[in-house]
XYZ file of C-alpha atoms in Angstrom:
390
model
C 74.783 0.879 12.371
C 73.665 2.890 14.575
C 75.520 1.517 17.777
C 78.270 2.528 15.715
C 76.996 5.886 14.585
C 76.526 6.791 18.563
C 79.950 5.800 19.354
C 81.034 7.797 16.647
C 79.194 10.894 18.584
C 80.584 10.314 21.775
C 84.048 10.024 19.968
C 83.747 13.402 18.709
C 82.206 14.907 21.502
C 85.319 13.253 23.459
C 87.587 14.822 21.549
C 85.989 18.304 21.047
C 85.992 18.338 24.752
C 89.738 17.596 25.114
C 90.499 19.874 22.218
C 88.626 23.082 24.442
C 90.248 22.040 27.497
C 93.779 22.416 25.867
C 92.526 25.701 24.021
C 91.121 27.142 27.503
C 94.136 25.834 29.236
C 96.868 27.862 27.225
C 94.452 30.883 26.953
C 94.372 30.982 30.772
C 97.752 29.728 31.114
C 98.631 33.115 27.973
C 96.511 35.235 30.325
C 98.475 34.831 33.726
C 102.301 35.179 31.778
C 100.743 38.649 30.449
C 99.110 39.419 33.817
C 102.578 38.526 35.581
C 104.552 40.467 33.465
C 101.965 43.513 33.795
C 102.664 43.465 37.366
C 105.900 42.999 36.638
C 106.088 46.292 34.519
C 103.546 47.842 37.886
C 106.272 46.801 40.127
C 109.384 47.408 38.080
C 107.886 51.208 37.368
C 106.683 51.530 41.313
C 109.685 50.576 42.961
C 111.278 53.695 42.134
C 108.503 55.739 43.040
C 108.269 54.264 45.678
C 112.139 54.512 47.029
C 112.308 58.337 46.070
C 109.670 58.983 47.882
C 111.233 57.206 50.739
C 114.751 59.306 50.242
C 112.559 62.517 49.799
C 111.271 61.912 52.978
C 114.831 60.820 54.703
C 116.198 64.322 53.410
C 113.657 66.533 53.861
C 113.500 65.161 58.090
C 117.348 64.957 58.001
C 117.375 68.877 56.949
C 114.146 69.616 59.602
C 116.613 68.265 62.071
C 119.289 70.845 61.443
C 117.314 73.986 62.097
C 115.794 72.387 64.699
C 118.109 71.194 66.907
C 120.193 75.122 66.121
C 117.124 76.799 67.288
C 116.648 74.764 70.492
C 120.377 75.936 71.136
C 119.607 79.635 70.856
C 116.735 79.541 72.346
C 118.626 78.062 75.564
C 120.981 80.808 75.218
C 118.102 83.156 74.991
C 117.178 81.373 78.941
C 117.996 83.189 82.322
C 121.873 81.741 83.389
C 121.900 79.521 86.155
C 124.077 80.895 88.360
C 121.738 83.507 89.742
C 120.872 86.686 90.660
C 122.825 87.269 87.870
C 124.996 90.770 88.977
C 124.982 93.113 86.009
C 127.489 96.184 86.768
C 126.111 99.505 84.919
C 128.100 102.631 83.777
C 127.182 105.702 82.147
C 129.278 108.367 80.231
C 127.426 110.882 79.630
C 128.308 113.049 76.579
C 125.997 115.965 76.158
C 123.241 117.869 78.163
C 121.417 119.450 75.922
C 118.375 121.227 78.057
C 117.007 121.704 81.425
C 113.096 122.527 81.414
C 112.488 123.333 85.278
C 109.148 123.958 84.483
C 108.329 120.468 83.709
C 110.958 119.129 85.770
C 112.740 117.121 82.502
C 115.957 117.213 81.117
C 117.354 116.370 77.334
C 120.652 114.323 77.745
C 122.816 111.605 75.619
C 125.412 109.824 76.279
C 126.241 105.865 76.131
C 125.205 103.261 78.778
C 127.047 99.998 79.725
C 126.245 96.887 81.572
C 128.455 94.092 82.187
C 127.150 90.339 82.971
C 128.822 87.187 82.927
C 127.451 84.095 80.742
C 129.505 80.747 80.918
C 127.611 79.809 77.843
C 129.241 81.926 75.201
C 132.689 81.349 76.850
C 134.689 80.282 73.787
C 138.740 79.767 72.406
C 140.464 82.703 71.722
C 142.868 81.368 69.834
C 140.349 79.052 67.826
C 138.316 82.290 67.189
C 140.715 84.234 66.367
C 139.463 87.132 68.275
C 139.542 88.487 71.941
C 136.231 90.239 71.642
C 133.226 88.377 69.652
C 130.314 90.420 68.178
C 126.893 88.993 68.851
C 123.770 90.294 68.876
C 121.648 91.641 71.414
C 118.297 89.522 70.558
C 120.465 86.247 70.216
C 121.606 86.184 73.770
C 119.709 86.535 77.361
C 120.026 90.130 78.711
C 118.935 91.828 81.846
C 116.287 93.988 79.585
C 117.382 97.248 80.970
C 115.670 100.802 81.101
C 115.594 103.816 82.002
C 112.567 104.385 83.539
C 112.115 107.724 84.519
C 112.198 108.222 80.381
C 109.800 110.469 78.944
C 110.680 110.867 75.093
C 112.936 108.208 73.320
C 114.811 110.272 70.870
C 117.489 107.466 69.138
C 119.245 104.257 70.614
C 122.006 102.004 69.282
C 123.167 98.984 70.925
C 126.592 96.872 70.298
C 127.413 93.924 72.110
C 130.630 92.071 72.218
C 131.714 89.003 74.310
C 135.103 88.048 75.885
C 136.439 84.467 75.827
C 135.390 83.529 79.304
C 131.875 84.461 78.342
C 131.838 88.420 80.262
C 129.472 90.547 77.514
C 129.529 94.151 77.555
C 126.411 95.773 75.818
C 127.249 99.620 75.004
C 123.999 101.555 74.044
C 124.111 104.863 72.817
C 121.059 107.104 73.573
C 119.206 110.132 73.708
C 116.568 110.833 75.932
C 113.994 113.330 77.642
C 114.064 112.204 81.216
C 112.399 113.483 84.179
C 113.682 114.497 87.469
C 112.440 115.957 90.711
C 114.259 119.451 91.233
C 114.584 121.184 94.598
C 114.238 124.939 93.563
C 113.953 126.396 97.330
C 117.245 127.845 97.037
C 116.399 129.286 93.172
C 118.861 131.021 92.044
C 121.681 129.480 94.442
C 120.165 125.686 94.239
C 122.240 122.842 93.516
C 120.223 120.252 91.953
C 120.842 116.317 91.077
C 119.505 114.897 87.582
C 118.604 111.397 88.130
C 118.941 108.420 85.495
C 117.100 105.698 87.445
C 117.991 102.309 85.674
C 116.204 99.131 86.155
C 114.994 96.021 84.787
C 111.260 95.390 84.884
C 111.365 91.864 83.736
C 113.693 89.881 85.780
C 112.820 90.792 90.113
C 116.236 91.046 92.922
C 116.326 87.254 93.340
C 117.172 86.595 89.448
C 119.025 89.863 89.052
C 121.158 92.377 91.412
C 122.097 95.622 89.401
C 125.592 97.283 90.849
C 127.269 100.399 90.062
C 130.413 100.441 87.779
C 132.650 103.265 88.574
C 135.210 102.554 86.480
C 132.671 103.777 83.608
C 131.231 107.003 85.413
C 131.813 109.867 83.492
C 131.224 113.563 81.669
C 132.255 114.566 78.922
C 134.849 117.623 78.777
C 133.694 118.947 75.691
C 132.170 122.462 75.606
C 128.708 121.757 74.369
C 128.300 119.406 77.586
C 127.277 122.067 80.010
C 124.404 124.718 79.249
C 125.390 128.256 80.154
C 123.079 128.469 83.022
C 124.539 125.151 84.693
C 128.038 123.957 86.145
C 128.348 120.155 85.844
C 130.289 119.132 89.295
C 129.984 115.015 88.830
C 128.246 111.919 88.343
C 127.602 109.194 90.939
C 125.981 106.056 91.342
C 123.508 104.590 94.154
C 122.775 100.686 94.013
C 119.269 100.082 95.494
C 116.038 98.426 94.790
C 112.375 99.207 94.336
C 109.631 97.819 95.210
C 106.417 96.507 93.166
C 103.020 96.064 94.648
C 101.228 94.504 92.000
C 104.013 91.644 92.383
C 104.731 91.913 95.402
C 108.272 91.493 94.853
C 111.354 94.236 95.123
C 113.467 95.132 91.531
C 117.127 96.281 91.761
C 117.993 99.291 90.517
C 120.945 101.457 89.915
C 120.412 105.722 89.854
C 122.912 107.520 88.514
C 122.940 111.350 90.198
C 124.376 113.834 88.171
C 125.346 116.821 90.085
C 124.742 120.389 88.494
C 125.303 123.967 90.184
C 123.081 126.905 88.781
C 125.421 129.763 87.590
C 123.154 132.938 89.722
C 124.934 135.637 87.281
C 122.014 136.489 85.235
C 119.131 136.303 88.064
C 121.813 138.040 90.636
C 122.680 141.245 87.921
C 119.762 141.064 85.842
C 116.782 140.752 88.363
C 117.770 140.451 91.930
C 119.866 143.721 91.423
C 117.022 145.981 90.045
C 114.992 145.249 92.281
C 116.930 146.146 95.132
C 118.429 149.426 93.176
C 114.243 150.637 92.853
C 113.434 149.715 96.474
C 116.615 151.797 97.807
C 115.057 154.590 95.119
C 111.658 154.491 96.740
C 113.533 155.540 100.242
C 114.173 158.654 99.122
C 111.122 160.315 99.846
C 112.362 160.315 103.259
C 114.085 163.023 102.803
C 112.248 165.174 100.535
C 109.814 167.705 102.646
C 106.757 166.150 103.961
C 104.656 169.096 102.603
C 105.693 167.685 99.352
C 102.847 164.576 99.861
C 102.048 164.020 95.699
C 105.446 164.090 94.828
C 106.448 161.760 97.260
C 103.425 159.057 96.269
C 104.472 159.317 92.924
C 107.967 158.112 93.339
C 106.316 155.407 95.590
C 103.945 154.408 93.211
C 106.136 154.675 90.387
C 108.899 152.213 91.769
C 106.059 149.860 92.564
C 105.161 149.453 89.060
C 108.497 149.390 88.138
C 109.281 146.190 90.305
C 105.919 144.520 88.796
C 106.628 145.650 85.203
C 110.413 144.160 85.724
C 108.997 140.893 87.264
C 106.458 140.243 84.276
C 109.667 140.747 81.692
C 111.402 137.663 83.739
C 108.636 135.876 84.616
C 109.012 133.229 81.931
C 112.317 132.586 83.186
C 111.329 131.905 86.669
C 110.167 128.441 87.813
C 106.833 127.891 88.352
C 106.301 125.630 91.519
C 103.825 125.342 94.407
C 106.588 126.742 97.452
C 108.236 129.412 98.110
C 111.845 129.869 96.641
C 114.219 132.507 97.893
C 113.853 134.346 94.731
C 110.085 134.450 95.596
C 111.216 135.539 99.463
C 113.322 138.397 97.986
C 110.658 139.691 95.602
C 107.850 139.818 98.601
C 110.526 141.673 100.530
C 110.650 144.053 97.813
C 107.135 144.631 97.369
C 106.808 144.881 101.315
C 109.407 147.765 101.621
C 107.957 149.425 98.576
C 104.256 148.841 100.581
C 105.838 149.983 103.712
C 106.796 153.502 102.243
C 103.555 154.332 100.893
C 102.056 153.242 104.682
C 104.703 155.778 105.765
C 103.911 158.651 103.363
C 99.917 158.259 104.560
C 100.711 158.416 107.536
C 103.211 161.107 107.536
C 100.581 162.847 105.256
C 97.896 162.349 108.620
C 99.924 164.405 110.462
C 100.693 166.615 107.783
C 97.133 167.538 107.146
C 96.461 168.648 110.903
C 99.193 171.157 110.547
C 101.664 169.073 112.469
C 104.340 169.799 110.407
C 107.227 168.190 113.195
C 105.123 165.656 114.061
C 104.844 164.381 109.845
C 108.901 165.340 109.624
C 110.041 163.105 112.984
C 108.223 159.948 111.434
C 110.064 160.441 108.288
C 113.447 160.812 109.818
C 112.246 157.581 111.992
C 111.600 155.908 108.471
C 114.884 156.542 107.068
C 116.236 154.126 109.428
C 113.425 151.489 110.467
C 112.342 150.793 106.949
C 116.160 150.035 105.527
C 116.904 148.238 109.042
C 114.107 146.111 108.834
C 114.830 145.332 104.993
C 118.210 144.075 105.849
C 117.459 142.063 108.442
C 114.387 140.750 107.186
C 117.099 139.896 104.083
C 119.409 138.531 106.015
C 117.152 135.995 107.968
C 115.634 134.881 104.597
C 119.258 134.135 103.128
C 120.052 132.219 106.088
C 116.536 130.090 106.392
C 116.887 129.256 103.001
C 120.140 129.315 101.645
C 122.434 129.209 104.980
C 125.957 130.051 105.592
């Protein structure tokens, strides 16, 4: 009995066993079809994610590209040409001159400035374009950078920029301007003076760039309000040459435009020069009043003296103020010295007078009549010729 109650146990122990191992073996083999078709689901809902991302990525380097590779290409263009010194031909019309301050040496002036270059690069097809002249702009392309630089005020510029189809570009800039310019007022009022527009480009030195004078593009305009009343505009030329920089060491071309002006003398010649010599010939006619008649004849003097430094303060603001001696200055000492020389004459005369020399005082003023006139004209005429000439 009990042999065959202990294989009995075993037998059921046997087959509990078997009966787990099935059980465990569809639970695990239940737990890897779920687990396959979780990563299933992972994968199938991944993929997608996955590939946009990819094609996100694709696009968004395929449009970086675009820009890219456009911006390389202008910023080439924006590069010094090749072919150098690159020869720029300048040209300036000048179409109004508004004001010439002598005392500062400036002058107010607008007009419009060209320069010419050449730049294979934007050659193009006429016929594809449609056009014969292309606008562009200024800050797209390379350009020679060009000033004026004997500026002093920058009133208003405008720039416009086309481009023929062999690649010549023509920049036209309209400005106004306060420049400065040396004037040469020895022969004030009968000076001729030149107003200078110096241009130059202080980026690019002579070896990369050569600046030459266009003279098919010199010129004034003819309207009224071009010339002041004061001035006579007699032409514009241009002078190619180059300057030099020490802190580079290296020379800059450079164009100046010289605009030729002639001062019309009418007002100084009636208005200043004229009274003054009208009260000097005055103050000669004490030489023929009595040489008893000492007061009245100081008082003339005196009074034509004041008259000459009362005029002179009146035009003074019109006068240039500079550290030589202009002919205007010349004439007005002249004055002053004739004026000076009568009253010397008169106390002298007077000397005589008071010893009761009577002929003595009357033979030095008939002297005077002729010495002090003489000696103005001369003295006049050797001024006029050191200064002004024939």
């Amino acid at each position: 009995m009990k042999v065959l109650f202990a294989k009995r146990v075993w037998l059921g122990l046997g087959l509990g066993l078997l009966l787990s191992w099935v059980v465990t073996g569809s639970l695990v083999n239940g737990q890897g079809s779920v687990a396959k078709e979780v990563s299933a689901e992972v994968v199938a809902l991944g993929k997608p994610k996955v590939e946009t991302k990819v094609e996100t990525k694709v696009e968004t380097k395929a449009e970086a590209a675009k820009p890219e590779s456009s911006m390389d290409a202008a910023e080439r263009l924006k590069l010094l040409p090749e072919n150098r010194p690159v020869v720029v031909q300048v040209g300036l019309y000048v179409s109004n001159l508004a004001e010439i301050n002598q005392s500062s040496e400036t002058f107010d002036v607008a007009g419009y400035l060209f320069y010419t270059w050449r730049d294979g690069r934007l050659a193009y097809n006429a016929k594809q374009m449609g056009t014969n002249a292309r606008s562009v702009k200024l800050e797209d392309i390379w350009h020679p950078s060009v000033e004026m630089v004997n500026f002093k005020e920058s009133k208003a510029s405008d720039t416009t920029v086309t481009v023929a189809p062999d690649g010549t570009i023509t920049a036209q800039e309209r400005f106004s301007k306060t420049l400065s310019s040396g004037l040469d007022l020895r022969r004030f009022p009968f000076d001729q003076e030149h107003l200078q527009v110096v241009i130059e480009s202080l980026l690019y030195p002579l070896s990369d760039l050569r600046f030459t004078t266009d003279k098919g593009k010199l010129a004034i305009g003819k309207d009224s309000f071009v010339s002041l009343s004061e001035w006579t505009i007699q032409g514009i030329q241009g002078k190619d040459g180059k300057s030099f920089f020490p802190p580079e060491q290296q020379d800059y071309s450079r164009v100046t435009m010289d605009v030729t002006i002639q001062r019309n003398s009418g007002f100084y010649l009636f208005k200043v020069m004229m009274p003054l010599f009208l009260i000097t010939i005055a103050s000669w006619s004490v030489f023929w009043i009595d040489a008893k008649e000492f007061s009245t004849q100081i008082t003339i003097a005196f009074t034509n003296l004041l008259t000459v430094v009362a005029l002179l303060l009146v035009v003074n603001d019109s006068l240039p103020r500079v550290g030589y001696l202009t002919f205007m200055d010349g004439f007005t000492m002249l004055c002053f010295a004739a004026i000076l020389a009568v009253i010397m004459e008169l106390i002298w005369a007077h000397r005589w007078e008071s010893r009761d020399d009577h002929d003595q005082a009357q033979r030095i003023h008939v002297m005077a009549r002729w010495i002090v006139p003489s000696g103005f004209l001369l003295t006049f005429l050797g001024l006029w010729g050191m200064m002004i000439g024939v």
